[in-house]
Short mmCIF file of C-alpha atoms in Angstrom, two decimals:
data_model
loop_
_atom_site.label_atom_id
_atom_site.label_comp_id
_atom_site.label_asym_id
_atom_site.label_seq_id
_atom_site.Cartn_x
_atom_site.Cartn_y
_atom_site.Cartn_z
CA MET A 1213 -83.78 73.21 24.91
CA SER A 1214 -80.05 73.32 24.30
CA THR A 1215 -78.12 70.14 23.87
CA HIS A 1216 -74.64 71.73 23.98
CA ALA A 1217 -74.22 71.22 27.70
CA ALA A 1218 -75.03 67.53 27.43
CA THR A 1219 -72.33 66.98 24.91
CA THR A 1220 -68.93 66.07 26.35
CA PRO A 1221 -66.08 67.78 24.56
CA ALA A 1222 -63.69 65.43 22.77
CA SER A 1223 -60.72 67.12 24.34
CA ASP A 1224 -62.02 66.39 27.82
CA ASN A 1225 -62.29 62.59 27.23
CA PRO A 1226 -59.65 61.65 24.60
CA ALA A 1227 -59.78 58.16 22.99
CA PRO A 1228 -56.95 55.76 23.95
CA PRO A 1229 -54.10 55.69 21.40
CA PRO A 1230 -54.00 52.64 19.13
CA ASN A 1231 -51.54 49.88 20.18
CA LYS A 1232 -48.29 49.96 18.18
CA ARG A 1233 -47.85 46.41 16.99
CA LYS A 1234 -44.54 45.08 15.68
CA HIS A 1235 -44.63 43.75 12.16
CA PRO A 1236 -43.46 40.13 12.21
CA HIS A 1237 -43.13 40.07 8.46
CA ARG A 1238 -40.22 42.51 8.70
CA TRP A 1239 -38.20 40.05 10.82
CA ARG A 1240 -39.21 37.21 8.55
CA ASN A 1241 -37.91 39.16 5.57
CA ARG A 1242 -34.63 39.85 7.31
CA ILE A 1243 -34.15 36.15 8.07
CA LEU A 1244 -34.96 35.24 4.48
CA TYR A 1245 -32.51 37.83 3.15
CA THR A 1246 -29.80 36.52 5.49
CA LEU A 1247 -30.41 32.94 4.44
CA LEU A 1248 -30.37 33.97 0.80
CA VAL A 1249 -27.02 35.73 1.21
CA LEU A 1250 -25.60 32.67 3.00
CA ALA A 1251 -26.90 30.41 0.25
CA VAL A 1252 -25.27 32.58 -2.42
CA ILE A 1253 -21.98 32.51 -0.49
CA LEU A 1254 -22.12 28.73 -0.06
CA ILE A 1255 -22.92 28.21 -3.74
CA ALA A 1256 -20.02 30.46 -4.71
CA VAL A 1257 -17.68 28.58 -2.40
CA ARG A 1258 -18.94 25.26 -3.73
CA LEU A 1259 -18.36 26.36 -7.32
CA ALA A 1260 -14.88 27.62 -6.46
CA LEU A 1261 -13.84 24.56 -4.45
CA PRO A 1262 -12.91 22.28 -7.41
CA THR A 1263 -10.65 24.96 -8.86
CA TRP A 1264 -8.99 25.62 -5.51
CA VAL A 1265 -8.61 21.92 -4.72
CA ARG A 1266 -7.15 21.26 -8.16
CA TRP A 1267 -4.61 24.06 -7.60
CA TYR A 1268 -3.76 22.63 -4.16
CA VAL A 1269 -3.37 19.07 -5.47
CA ASN A 1270 -1.16 20.21 -8.37
CA LYS A 1271 0.99 22.18 -5.95
CA THR A 1272 1.25 19.18 -3.61
CA ILE A 1273 2.26 16.58 -6.19
CA ASP A 1274 4.88 18.90 -7.70
CA GLN A 1275 6.73 19.35 -4.40
CA SER A 1276 9.80 17.37 -5.58
CA PRO A 1277 11.98 18.66 -8.45
CA LEU A 1278 12.74 15.05 -9.46
CA TYR A 1279 9.10 14.08 -9.99
CA ARG A 1280 6.40 15.70 -12.09
CA GLY A 1281 2.77 15.12 -11.17
CA THR A 1282 -0.38 15.32 -13.28
CA ILE A 1283 -4.04 14.78 -12.37
CA GLY A 1284 -7.43 14.54 -14.09
CA ASP A 1285 -10.79 15.72 -12.83
CA VAL A 1286 -11.44 16.68 -9.20
CA SER A 1287 -14.84 16.06 -7.57
CA ILE A 1288 -15.96 17.50 -4.22
CA HIS A 1289 -18.09 15.48 -1.77
CA LEU A 1290 -19.23 17.87 0.95
CA TRP A 1291 -21.53 15.35 2.59
CA ARG A 1292 -18.57 12.98 3.06
CA GLY A 1293 -16.10 15.68 3.98
CA GLY A 1294 -13.69 14.89 1.18
CA TYR A 1295 -12.89 14.86 -2.52
CA THR A 1296 -11.89 12.53 -5.34
CA ILE A 1297 -8.97 12.89 -7.77
CA GLN A 1298 -8.98 11.07 -11.10
CA ASP A 1299 -5.97 9.84 -13.11
CA VAL A 1300 -3.09 10.67 -10.78
CA ARG A 1301 0.38 10.18 -12.26
CA LEU A 1302 3.87 10.82 -10.88
CA ASP A 1303 6.75 10.67 -13.39
CA LYS A 1304 10.46 11.02 -12.84
CA THR A 1305 11.82 14.09 -14.59
CA THR A 1306 15.42 12.92 -15.06
CA GLY A 1307 16.47 10.36 -17.63
CA ASN A 1308 13.97 8.60 -19.82
CA VAL A 1309 12.00 6.20 -17.61
CA PRO A 1310 9.16 4.76 -19.74
CA VAL A 1311 6.80 4.06 -16.81
CA PRO A 1312 5.52 6.36 -14.05
CA PHE A 1313 6.73 5.79 -10.53
CA PHE A 1314 3.21 6.06 -9.17
CA SER A 1315 -0.17 6.19 -10.85
CA ALA A 1316 -3.76 5.62 -9.80
CA ARG A 1317 -7.02 5.67 -11.68
CA GLN A 1318 -8.69 7.33 -8.69
CA ILE A 1319 -7.77 8.56 -5.20
CA ASP A 1320 -10.58 9.17 -2.74
CA LEU A 1321 -9.87 11.19 0.43
CA HIS A 1322 -12.49 11.83 3.08
CA ILE A 1323 -13.04 12.19 6.82
CA GLU A 1324 -13.18 8.91 8.73
CA TRP A 1325 -16.54 9.31 10.40
CA LYS A 1326 -16.17 6.45 12.87
CA ALA A 1327 -13.14 8.22 14.37
CA LEU A 1328 -15.35 11.18 15.30
CA LEU A 1329 -16.97 8.96 17.94
CA SER A 1330 -13.56 8.93 19.65
CA GLY A 1331 -13.21 12.68 19.35
CA LYS A 1332 -10.60 12.54 16.56
CA VAL A 1333 -10.75 14.20 13.15
CA VAL A 1334 -8.68 12.03 10.82
CA GLY A 1335 -8.83 10.98 7.20
CA GLN A 1336 -9.03 7.85 5.10
CA VAL A 1337 -7.51 7.42 1.66
CA THR A 1338 -8.76 4.85 -0.85
CA LEU A 1339 -6.71 4.10 -3.96
CA PHE A 1340 -8.33 2.49 -6.97
CA LYS A 1341 -6.04 0.66 -9.40
CA PRO A 1342 -2.79 2.16 -8.09
CA GLU A 1343 0.53 1.12 -9.62
CA LEU A 1344 4.09 1.40 -8.30
CA ASN A 1345 7.07 0.91 -10.63
CA PHE A 1346 10.55 0.39 -9.17
CA VAL A 1347 13.20 0.48 -11.88
CA ASP A 1348 16.78 -0.79 -11.57
CA SER A 1349 19.41 0.68 -13.86
CA LYS A 1350 23.16 1.25 -13.91
CA ASN A 1351 22.41 4.90 -14.64
CA ALA A 1352 21.02 6.81 -11.66
CA ASP A 1353 18.95 9.03 -13.97
CA THR A 1354 17.02 6.07 -15.37
CA SER A 1355 16.66 4.17 -12.08
CA GLN A 1356 13.56 4.71 -9.99
CA THR A 1357 13.37 3.82 -6.28
CA GLY A 1358 11.01 6.41 -4.85
CA ASN A 1359 13.65 7.66 -2.38
CA GLU A 1360 15.05 10.22 -4.81
CA GLY A 1361 14.45 13.68 -3.44
CA ALA A 1362 13.53 12.40 0.03
CA SER A 1363 15.29 15.36 1.66
CA ASP A 1364 13.33 17.74 -0.54
CA ALA A 1365 10.09 16.13 0.54
CA GLY A 1366 10.97 16.15 4.21
CA GLY A 1367 12.05 12.50 4.39
CA GLY A 1368 9.68 9.83 5.55
CA GLY A 1369 9.95 7.50 2.57
CA GLY A 1370 10.42 9.87 -0.34
CA PRO A 1371 8.23 12.35 -2.22
CA TRP A 1372 5.42 9.98 -3.12
CA LEU A 1373 4.55 9.17 0.50
CA GLY A 1374 4.78 12.85 1.37
CA MET A 1375 2.44 13.59 -1.52
CA ILE A 1376 -0.21 11.18 -0.19
CA ARG A 1377 0.06 12.61 3.33
CA ASP A 1378 -0.18 16.21 2.16
CA LEU A 1379 -3.18 15.72 -0.10
CA PHE A 1380 -5.54 15.85 2.90
CA PRO A 1381 -5.63 18.60 5.57
CA PHE A 1382 -6.05 16.04 8.38
CA GLN A 1383 -3.84 13.15 9.46
CA ILE A 1384 -4.38 9.96 7.47
CA ASN A 1385 -5.53 7.23 9.84
CA SER A 1386 -6.36 4.44 7.39
CA ALA A 1387 -5.82 3.45 3.79
CA VAL A 1388 -7.42 0.97 1.40
CA VAL A 1389 -6.04 -0.33 -1.90
CA HIS A 1390 -8.19 -1.94 -4.59
CA ASN A 1391 -6.75 -3.85 -7.57
CA GLY A 1392 -3.22 -2.50 -7.20
CA GLU A 1393 0.06 -3.49 -8.86
CA ILE A 1394 3.71 -3.36 -7.76
CA HIS A 1395 6.43 -3.87 -10.39
CA PHE A 1396 10.19 -4.36 -10.26
CA ARG A 1397 11.62 -3.59 -13.70
CA ALA A 1398 15.01 -3.49 -15.37
CA PHE A 1399 14.82 -2.11 -18.90
CA ASP A 1400 18.59 -2.41 -19.44
CA SER A 1401 18.47 -6.22 -19.34
CA ASN A 1402 17.94 -8.42 -22.35
CA PRO A 1403 15.18 -9.49 -22.13
CA PRO A 1404 13.79 -6.71 -19.93
CA VAL A 1405 12.87 -7.70 -16.36
CA ASP A 1406 9.33 -7.23 -15.07
CA VAL A 1407 8.52 -9.03 -11.82
CA TYR A 1408 5.24 -7.94 -10.29
CA LEU A 1409 2.35 -8.38 -7.90
CA ASN A 1410 -1.10 -7.75 -9.32
CA SER A 1411 -4.72 -7.87 -8.09
CA LEU A 1412 -3.44 -6.34 -4.87
CA GLU A 1413 -6.03 -5.78 -2.13
CA ALA A 1414 -4.67 -4.12 1.01
CA SER A 1415 -5.72 -2.18 4.09
CA VAL A 1416 -3.90 -0.10 6.72
CA ASP A 1417 -5.75 0.68 9.95
CA ASN A 1418 -5.24 2.90 13.01
CA LEU A 1419 -2.14 4.85 12.03
CA THR A 1420 -2.94 7.63 14.52
CA ASN A 1421 -4.13 5.50 17.47
CA ILE A 1422 -7.61 7.02 17.58
CA HIS A 1423 -8.64 4.87 20.56
CA ASP A 1424 -5.55 5.80 22.66
CA GLU A 1425 -4.53 2.17 22.99
CA THR A 1426 -1.56 1.41 25.24
CA LYS A 1427 -0.40 -1.79 23.56
CA PRO A 1428 2.69 -1.22 21.38
CA LEU A 1429 1.54 -2.78 18.08
CA ILE A 1430 -1.50 -0.68 17.27
CA THR A 1431 -1.38 -0.40 13.48
CA THR A 1432 -2.32 -3.35 11.29
CA ILE A 1433 -1.49 -3.91 7.64
CA SER A 1434 -2.91 -6.78 5.63
CA ALA A 1435 -2.65 -7.56 1.93
CA SER A 1436 -3.22 -10.30 -0.59
CA ALA A 1437 -2.23 -10.44 -4.25
CA LEU A 1438 -1.13 -12.62 -7.14
CA ALA A 1439 2.53 -12.86 -8.11
CA MET A 1440 3.01 -12.75 -11.87
CA ASN A 1441 -0.76 -13.15 -12.22
CA GLN A 1442 -0.44 -16.71 -10.99
CA ALA A 1443 0.94 -17.44 -7.46
CA HIS A 1444 -0.79 -16.56 -4.20
CA PHE A 1445 0.82 -13.87 -2.02
CA GLU A 1446 -0.24 -12.82 1.48
CA PHE A 1447 1.14 -10.22 3.88
CA ASN A 1448 0.27 -9.35 7.49
CA MET A 1449 1.95 -6.87 9.78
CA LYS A 1450 1.44 -5.14 13.12
CA LEU A 1451 3.57 -2.16 14.03
CA ASP A 1452 4.09 0.78 16.36
CA PRO A 1453 4.07 3.92 14.17
CA PHE A 1454 5.28 6.09 17.08
CA SER A 1455 8.37 4.04 17.95
CA TYR A 1456 11.71 5.83 17.53
CA ARG A 1457 13.22 2.66 16.04
CA PRO A 1458 11.24 0.05 14.05
CA THR A 1459 8.97 -2.10 16.21
CA PHE A 1460 6.80 -4.53 14.33
CA GLN A 1461 5.79 -8.12 13.62
CA LEU A 1462 5.61 -9.28 10.03
CA ALA A 1463 4.52 -12.46 8.31
CA THR A 1464 4.44 -12.90 4.54
CA ARG A 1465 4.26 -15.85 2.19
CA LEU A 1466 4.38 -16.63 -1.53
CA VAL A 1467 3.22 -20.07 -2.69
CA GLY A 1468 3.32 -21.80 -6.07
CA LEU A 1469 5.23 -19.38 -8.31
CA ASP A 1470 6.08 -20.92 -11.69
CA VAL A 1471 9.82 -20.19 -11.81
CA THR A 1472 9.87 -19.92 -15.60
CA GLN A 1473 7.90 -16.69 -15.12
CA ILE A 1474 10.98 -15.06 -13.54
CA ASN A 1475 13.61 -16.28 -16.03
CA PRO A 1476 14.49 -12.72 -17.13
CA LEU A 1477 15.26 -11.91 -13.48
CA ALA A 1478 17.30 -15.10 -13.01
CA GLU A 1479 19.28 -14.45 -16.19
CA ALA A 1480 19.93 -10.79 -15.36
CA TYR A 1481 21.02 -11.28 -11.74
CA GLY A 1482 22.04 -14.97 -11.52
CA ASP A 1483 23.28 -15.90 -15.00
CA PHE A 1484 21.00 -18.95 -15.22
CA ASP A 1485 17.42 -19.77 -16.12
CA PHE A 1486 14.82 -22.31 -15.12
CA GLN A 1487 13.41 -25.06 -17.30
CA LYS A 1488 10.54 -25.83 -14.92
CA GLY A 1489 9.55 -25.81 -11.25
CA TYR A 1490 7.78 -23.87 -8.52
CA PHE A 1491 9.00 -21.48 -5.84
CA ASP A 1492 7.62 -20.89 -2.33
CA VAL A 1493 8.96 -18.49 0.29
CA VAL A 1494 7.91 -17.75 3.86
CA LEU A 1495 9.25 -14.81 5.88
CA GLU A 1496 8.58 -13.86 9.50
CA LEU A 1497 10.21 -11.03 11.44
CA ASP A 1498 9.78 -9.73 14.98
CA ALA A 1499 11.48 -6.37 15.59
CA LYS A 1500 11.72 -4.51 18.90
CA GLU A 1501 13.33 -1.06 18.80
CA GLY A 1502 15.38 -2.04 15.76
CA ALA A 1503 16.51 -5.45 17.06
CA VAL A 1504 15.11 -8.12 14.75
CA ASP A 1505 14.61 -11.86 15.08
CA GLY A 1506 13.08 -14.11 12.45
CA TYR A 1507 13.71 -16.31 9.45
CA VAL A 1508 13.22 -16.71 5.74
CA LYS A 1509 12.36 -20.08 4.22
CA PRO A 1510 12.95 -20.37 0.43
CA LEU A 1511 11.72 -23.60 -1.19
CA PHE A 1512 12.13 -24.82 -4.78
CA ARG A 1513 9.94 -27.71 -5.91
CA ASN A 1514 10.37 -29.88 -9.03
CA VAL A 1515 13.01 -27.48 -10.29
CA GLN A 1516 15.09 -28.16 -13.37
CA ILE A 1517 17.82 -25.62 -14.15
CA PHE A 1518 20.14 -27.41 -16.56
CA SER A 1519 18.68 -29.03 -19.66
CA LEU A 1520 20.95 -30.50 -22.32
CA ARG A 1521 18.24 -30.18 -24.91
CA HIS A 1522 17.91 -26.42 -24.38
CA ASP A 1523 21.23 -25.31 -22.92
CA ILE A 1524 23.66 -27.17 -25.19
CA LYS A 1525 22.81 -24.62 -27.87
CA LYS A 1526 24.20 -21.74 -25.80
CA ASP A 1527 27.45 -20.17 -26.98
CA ASN A 1528 28.58 -19.06 -23.49
CA VAL A 1529 30.54 -21.99 -22.04
CA LEU A 1530 30.89 -20.38 -18.60
CA GLU A 1531 27.14 -19.80 -18.38
CA LEU A 1532 26.56 -23.40 -19.44
CA PHE A 1533 28.93 -24.65 -16.72
CA TRP A 1534 27.35 -22.40 -14.08
CA GLU A 1535 23.86 -23.64 -14.89
CA ALA A 1536 25.05 -27.24 -14.75
CA LEU A 1537 26.67 -26.60 -11.34
CA VAL A 1538 23.61 -24.86 -9.89
CA GLY A 1539 21.30 -27.51 -11.31
CA GLY A 1540 23.49 -30.33 -9.99
CA VAL A 1541 23.67 -28.90 -6.47
CA THR A 1542 19.91 -28.38 -6.26
CA LYS A 1543 19.29 -31.92 -7.52
CA VAL A 1544 21.77 -33.57 -5.09
CA PHE A 1545 20.39 -31.73 -2.06
CA SER A 1546 16.70 -32.06 -2.92
CA ASN A 1547 14.31 -34.02 -0.76
CA PRO A 1548 13.43 -37.10 -2.86
CA PRO A 1549 9.75 -37.55 -1.90
CA ARG A 1550 8.91 -33.92 -2.59
CA ASP A 1551 11.70 -33.20 -5.10
CA GLN A 1552 12.31 -30.02 -3.13
CA PHE A 1553 15.46 -27.98 -2.53
CA GLY A 1554 15.15 -25.55 0.36
CA THR A 1555 16.43 -24.30 3.66
CA TYR A 1556 15.57 -22.32 6.78
CA ILE A 1557 17.67 -19.15 7.18
CA PRO A 1558 17.63 -17.61 10.69
CA ILE A 1559 17.83 -13.82 10.84
CA SER A 1560 18.85 -11.77 13.89
CA GLY A 1561 20.62 -8.59 14.97
CA ASP A 1562 20.16 -4.96 14.07
CA LEU A 1563 17.52 -4.33 11.42
CA ASP A 1564 19.88 -2.09 9.42
CA LYS A 1565 22.46 -4.88 9.16
CA PRO A 1566 20.85 -8.19 10.09
CA SER A 1567 23.04 -11.25 10.28
CA THR A 1568 22.35 -14.81 9.15
CA ASP A 1569 23.86 -18.03 10.49
CA LEU A 1570 25.69 -19.65 7.56
CA LEU A 1571 26.33 -22.95 9.30
CA ALA A 1572 22.71 -23.21 10.42
CA THR A 1573 21.56 -22.43 6.87
CA ILE A 1574 23.76 -25.19 5.41
CA GLY A 1575 22.59 -27.58 8.12
CA ASN A 1576 18.99 -26.80 7.27
CA VAL A 1577 19.69 -27.55 3.59
CA LEU A 1578 20.79 -31.01 4.68
CA ARG A 1579 17.81 -31.34 7.03
CA ASN A 1580 15.41 -30.52 4.21
CA ALA A 1581 17.15 -32.99 1.88
CA PHE A 1582 17.72 -36.00 4.12
CA ILE A 1583 15.54 -35.71 7.23
CA ARG A 1584 12.30 -33.86 6.60
CA ALA A 1585 11.22 -31.41 3.95
CA TYR A 1586 10.21 -27.93 5.05
CA LEU A 1587 6.67 -26.83 4.23
CA PRO A 1588 5.53 -23.35 3.18
CA ARG A 1589 3.88 -22.70 6.51
CA PHE A 1590 4.49 -20.18 9.28
CA GLN A 1591 6.78 -21.33 12.09
CA GLY A 1592 6.07 -18.58 14.65
CA VAL A 1593 8.76 -16.18 15.88
CA ALA A 1594 6.95 -14.37 18.69
CA PRO A 1595 4.12 -16.55 20.00
CA ASP A 1596 3.98 -14.82 23.41
CA SER A 1597 4.14 -11.22 22.24
CA GLY A 1598 0.41 -10.74 21.82
CA GLY A 1599 0.86 -9.84 18.17
CA LEU A 1600 0.26 -11.82 15.02
CA GLU A 1601 -0.97 -15.39 15.18
CA PHE A 1602 1.77 -17.39 13.45
CA ALA A 1603 -0.13 -20.66 13.45
CA PRO A 1604 1.36 -23.65 11.62
CA GLY A 1605 -2.22 -24.62 10.84
CA THR A 1606 -2.46 -21.75 8.33
CA ASP A 1607 -0.89 -23.97 5.68
CA ILE A 1608 -2.07 -23.72 2.10
CA ASP A 1609 -4.90 -25.84 0.84
CA PRO A 1610 -3.47 -29.38 0.43
CA SER A 1611 -5.90 -29.99 -2.43
CA ASN A 1612 -4.17 -27.31 -4.49
CA PRO A 1613 -2.66 -29.13 -7.54
CA VAL A 1614 0.22 -26.65 -7.70
CA TYR A 1615 1.19 -27.41 -4.12
CA ASN A 1616 1.02 -31.19 -4.69
CA THR A 1617 2.83 -31.31 -7.99
CA PRO A 1618 4.84 -34.58 -7.84
#
């Protein structure tokens, strides 16, 4: 019996072709290769960033021909969106000025993350141990004001402010200062003058109006420091950074400065010196589109300018007479209970050339001497403007022994 007929030919009933399956591992490999390439690129960029940033910073701080800038190490902080510069220094290139105009141990620039919630990309700058040195000199090459080369830097306060602004690719919205110093120096004087603020803590907020506020005084500046490492200094200000002409409110006060600390300044610019005493000053200004109103209140307590024991030894008879005259006037017009010579000087007019009322100033000298002594407290120049709170209750601590020196 043949079995050939019972066998079905393979060609008559072909087997179904195997399913062609895609290989998922090929796509996985492609993704891994892509991620690897991206990682290599990011690492290369990260390694190159410090060099590029250092080049950019050097280029930025050398934008004025009158100032030469140097920096130390540069550190990148990608997670903060910023970078840190160490040992920044800005020196004047003309003359032989022995101190830098600006220096800082560290400058930290980064994106202000809270501003992102308002849809704004702005920056914050923090300065650690910054120092400003203003130098007065008869020779322009050895003086140092910070305004030299302002036209080269595009104006706006001189090259050093332009340098700070240009160090970050975004607009600076806020600034913080830790342990800063501001010096006024005169090296030509004998002895040299060095009047300074130290231990300066300051903050500047909302320079770019990130919340789109409609009130005019949107930016706030506050600071506190020691004058000559001894007297308390405070500063508060609100301003409109977008106003065509200055619009601001300002209140500042210095209390309890030992006047013997500033004898080099008094000798250089007033031809007299102090034997003892304390100095207080209060200043408030309210400016609207360049029109200013305010006052300054200088007060001298327990001051002695002329001393026979010390001054009789001086060879300059005119200087001796001038000190005796100044000392006599301050003594005659001092308030007896407080032993204080002072006055209240009203200020008004255009901010570029403000005027003072001479008769009112003289009258206030007499008021301080014979009616009631002025105190180093804020008077209030714009109580209804919605700006700073100029409260008389913000007087200094009455338990302070410097304030109550008899």
